[in-house]
XYZ file of C-alpha atoms in Angstrom:
112
model
C -15.994 -1.716 52.791
C -12.258 -1.082 52.474
C -11.334 2.202 50.723
C -8.954 2.309 48.253
C -6.627 4.965 46.428
C -4.663 3.072 43.604
C -1.166 5.604 42.831
C 1.098 5.035 39.283
C 2.188 7.493 36.941
C 1.304 5.278 34.708
C -2.437 5.434 33.089
C -2.863 2.421 31.763
C -1.861 0.743 34.707
C -3.818 3.155 36.807
C -6.463 2.621 34.772
C -6.445 -0.848 34.231
C -5.925 -1.342 38.222
C -8.833 0.307 38.305
C -11.003 -0.606 36.038
C -9.848 -4.535 35.327
C -10.107 -5.792 39.488
C -13.556 -6.372 40.393
C -13.407 -4.522 43.977
C -16.555 -5.406 44.881
C -15.654 -9.158 45.132
C -13.093 -8.619 46.915
C -15.513 -5.542 48.931
C -13.404 -2.792 48.508
C -14.150 0.854 47.399
C -11.617 2.685 44.675
C -11.974 5.993 46.169
C -9.743 7.919 44.085
C -6.322 7.978 42.337
C -3.151 9.814 41.695
C -0.199 9.931 39.302
C 2.756 10.536 41.395
C 3.375 10.488 44.552
C 2.515 14.444 45.666
C -0.713 14.030 44.102
C -0.925 10.849 46.428
C -0.658 12.360 49.731
C -3.253 15.161 48.976
C -5.539 12.085 47.944
C -4.529 10.128 51.539
C -5.522 12.555 53.181
C -9.133 13.689 51.569
C -10.317 10.034 51.539
C -8.451 8.681 54.133
C -7.667 4.966 52.338
C -7.660 1.251 54.082
C -5.170 0.554 51.644
C -2.931 2.531 49.032
C -1.591 0.281 45.817
C 1.274 2.348 44.427
C 4.114 2.300 41.975
C 7.652 2.655 43.952
C 8.969 4.818 40.832
C 6.776 7.787 40.067
C 8.356 10.960 38.912
C 8.356 14.058 41.583
C 7.792 11.989 44.489
C 8.219 7.792 44.676
C 6.348 5.820 46.348
C 8.773 4.964 49.577
C 8.782 8.654 50.058
C 4.851 9.274 49.667
C 4.276 5.873 52.280
C 7.074 7.956 54.741
C 5.614 10.767 54.117
C 1.871 9.599 55.314
C 3.096 7.393 58.047
C 5.251 10.607 59.074
C 1.584 11.889 59.522
C -0.103 9.232 60.890
C -1.858 7.149 58.315
C -1.386 3.474 59.038
C -3.084 2.232 55.436
C -2.052 -1.041 54.635
C 0.253 -0.718 51.312
C 0.868 -2.461 48.181
C 3.778 -2.064 46.146
C 3.588 -2.282 42.930
C 6.985 -2.481 40.225
C 9.114 -3.101 37.270
C 12.065 -3.223 39.344
C 13.210 -6.243 42.017
C 15.956 -3.939 43.015
C 16.494 -5.416 47.348
C 16.788 -1.881 48.078
C 12.766 -0.662 47.015
C 12.303 -3.845 48.368
C 13.355 -3.600 52.422
C 12.334 0.182 52.269
C 9.067 -1.182 51.937
C 8.823 -4.059 53.893
C 10.068 -1.410 56.623
C 7.234 0.771 56.299
C 4.899 -2.264 57.043
C 4.343 -3.298 52.895
C 1.458 -5.832 53.144
C 2.922 -6.934 50.108
C 5.218 -5.486 46.740
C 4.511 -7.066 43.577
C 6.446 -7.024 40.385
C 4.635 -5.549 37.250
C 2.507 -7.743 35.810
C 0.975 -8.849 38.648
C -2.536 -10.875 38.396
C -5.573 -10.266 40.130
C -5.214 -12.884 43.031
C -1.799 -11.598 44.018
C -3.940 -8.439 45.286
Protein backbone atom coordinates (compact mmCIF):
# COMPACT_ATOMS: atom_id res chain seq x y z
CA UNK A 1 0.00 0.00 0.00
CA UNK A 2 1.42 3.40 -1.03
CA UNK A 3 1.67 6.09 1.63
CA UNK A 4 0.42 9.47 0.37
CA UNK A 5 1.09 12.97 1.70
CA UNK A 6 -1.13 15.84 0.47
CA UNK A 7 0.25 19.41 0.60
CA UNK A 8 -2.02 22.28 -0.46
CA UNK A 9 -2.73 25.67 1.13
CA UNK A 10 -6.38 25.66 0.07
CA UNK A 11 -8.23 23.70 2.75
CA UNK A 12 -11.17 22.85 0.50
CA UNK A 13 -8.84 21.46 -2.19
CA UNK A 14 -6.73 19.53 0.32
CA UNK A 15 -9.77 18.02 2.05
CA UNK A 16 -11.32 17.27 -1.34
CA UNK A 17 -8.26 15.24 -2.27
CA UNK A 18 -8.04 13.50 1.09
CA UNK A 19 -11.75 12.72 1.49
CA UNK A 20 -13.03 12.74 -2.08
CA UNK A 21 -10.79 10.11 -3.66
CA UNK A 22 -11.18 6.35 -3.17
CA UNK A 23 -7.61 5.80 -1.98
CA UNK A 24 -8.18 2.19 -0.89
CA UNK A 25 -9.27 1.30 -4.43
CA UNK A 26 -5.91 2.67 -5.64
CA UNK A 27 -4.05 0.70 -2.94
CA UNK A 28 -3.08 3.91 -1.14
CA UNK A 29 -3.47 5.41 2.31
CA UNK A 30 -3.27 9.09 3.26
CA UNK A 31 -0.61 9.38 5.97
CA UNK A 32 -0.59 13.14 6.35
CA UNK A 33 -1.63 16.60 5.21
CA UNK A 34 0.13 19.96 5.20
CA UNK A 35 -0.91 23.53 4.38
CA UNK A 36 2.41 24.75 2.95
CA UNK A 37 5.89 23.60 1.98
CA UNK A 38 7.38 24.12 5.43
CA UNK A 39 4.74 21.87 7.01
CA UNK A 40 5.15 19.51 4.05
CA UNK A 41 8.88 19.12 4.74
CA UNK A 42 8.21 18.16 8.34
CA UNK A 43 5.40 15.78 7.37
CA UNK A 44 7.51 14.10 4.69
CA UNK A 45 10.37 13.60 7.14
CA UNK A 46 7.96 12.16 9.71
CA UNK A 47 5.71 9.97 7.53
CA UNK A 48 8.16 8.89 4.79
CA UNK A 49 5.49 8.88 2.04
CA UNK A 50 5.86 7.03 -1.27
CA UNK A 51 3.84 9.74 -3.05
CA UNK A 52 3.58 13.47 -2.40
CA UNK A 53 0.72 15.37 -4.02
CA UNK A 54 1.53 19.06 -3.76
CA UNK A 55 0.27 22.39 -4.93
CA UNK A 56 2.89 24.44 -6.75
CA UNK A 57 2.13 27.93 -5.43
CA UNK A 58 1.74 28.21 -1.66
CA UNK A 59 2.73 30.78 0.97
CA UNK A 60 5.95 30.45 2.97
CA UNK A 61 7.44 27.74 0.70
CA UNK A 62 6.03 26.54 -2.59
CA UNK A 63 5.78 22.94 -3.74
CA UNK A 64 8.76 23.18 -6.09
CA UNK A 65 11.01 24.51 -3.32
CA UNK A 66 9.71 21.88 -0.92
CA UNK A 67 10.47 19.05 -3.35
CA UNK A 68 13.92 20.50 -4.13
CA UNK A 69 14.72 20.45 -0.42
CA UNK A 70 13.31 16.96 0.03
CA UNK A 71 15.43 15.71 -2.90
CA UNK A 72 18.52 17.30 -1.29
CA UNK A 73 17.63 15.38 1.88
CA UNK A 74 17.46 12.11 -0.05
CA UNK A 75 13.68 11.77 -0.37
CA UNK A 76 12.78 9.62 -3.38
CA UNK A 77 8.99 9.82 -3.10
CA UNK A 78 7.07 10.19 -6.33
CA UNK A 79 5.60 13.67 -6.77
CA UNK A 80 2.44 14.88 -8.44
CA UNK A 81 2.21 18.65 -8.75
CA UNK A 82 -1.18 20.38 -8.78
CA UNK A 83 -1.67 23.93 -9.94
CA UNK A 84 -4.03 26.42 -11.47
CA UNK A 85 -1.08 27.81 -13.42
CA UNK A 86 0.18 26.42 -16.72
CA UNK A 87 3.41 28.46 -16.59
CA UNK A 88 6.09 26.47 -18.43
CA UNK A 89 8.79 27.27 -15.86
CA UNK A 90 6.78 25.47 -13.17
CA UNK A 91 6.34 22.48 -15.47
CA UNK A 92 10.04 22.45 -16.29
CA UNK A 93 11.02 22.64 -12.61
CA UNK A 94 8.62 19.82 -11.77
CA UNK A 95 10.05 17.64 -14.52
CA UNK A 96 13.60 18.28 -13.33
CA UNK A 97 12.49 17.02 -9.91
CA UNK A 98 11.23 13.79 -11.46
CA UNK A 99 7.53 14.62 -11.26
CA UNK A 100 5.23 11.69 -11.92
CA UNK A 101 2.66 14.17 -13.25
CA UNK A 102 1.71 17.85 -13.41
CA UNK A 103 -2.05 18.35 -13.19
CA UNK A 104 -4.03 21.52 -13.70
CA UNK A 105 -6.82 22.24 -11.21
CA UNK A 106 -9.54 21.19 -11.31
CA UNK A 107 -8.51 17.62 -12.07
CA UNK A 108 -10.41 14.35 -12.25
CA UNK A 109 -9.77 11.48 -9.83
CA UNK A 110 -8.85 9.25 -12.78
CA UNK A 111 -5.87 11.52 -13.49
CA UNK A 112 -4.32 10.57 -10.16
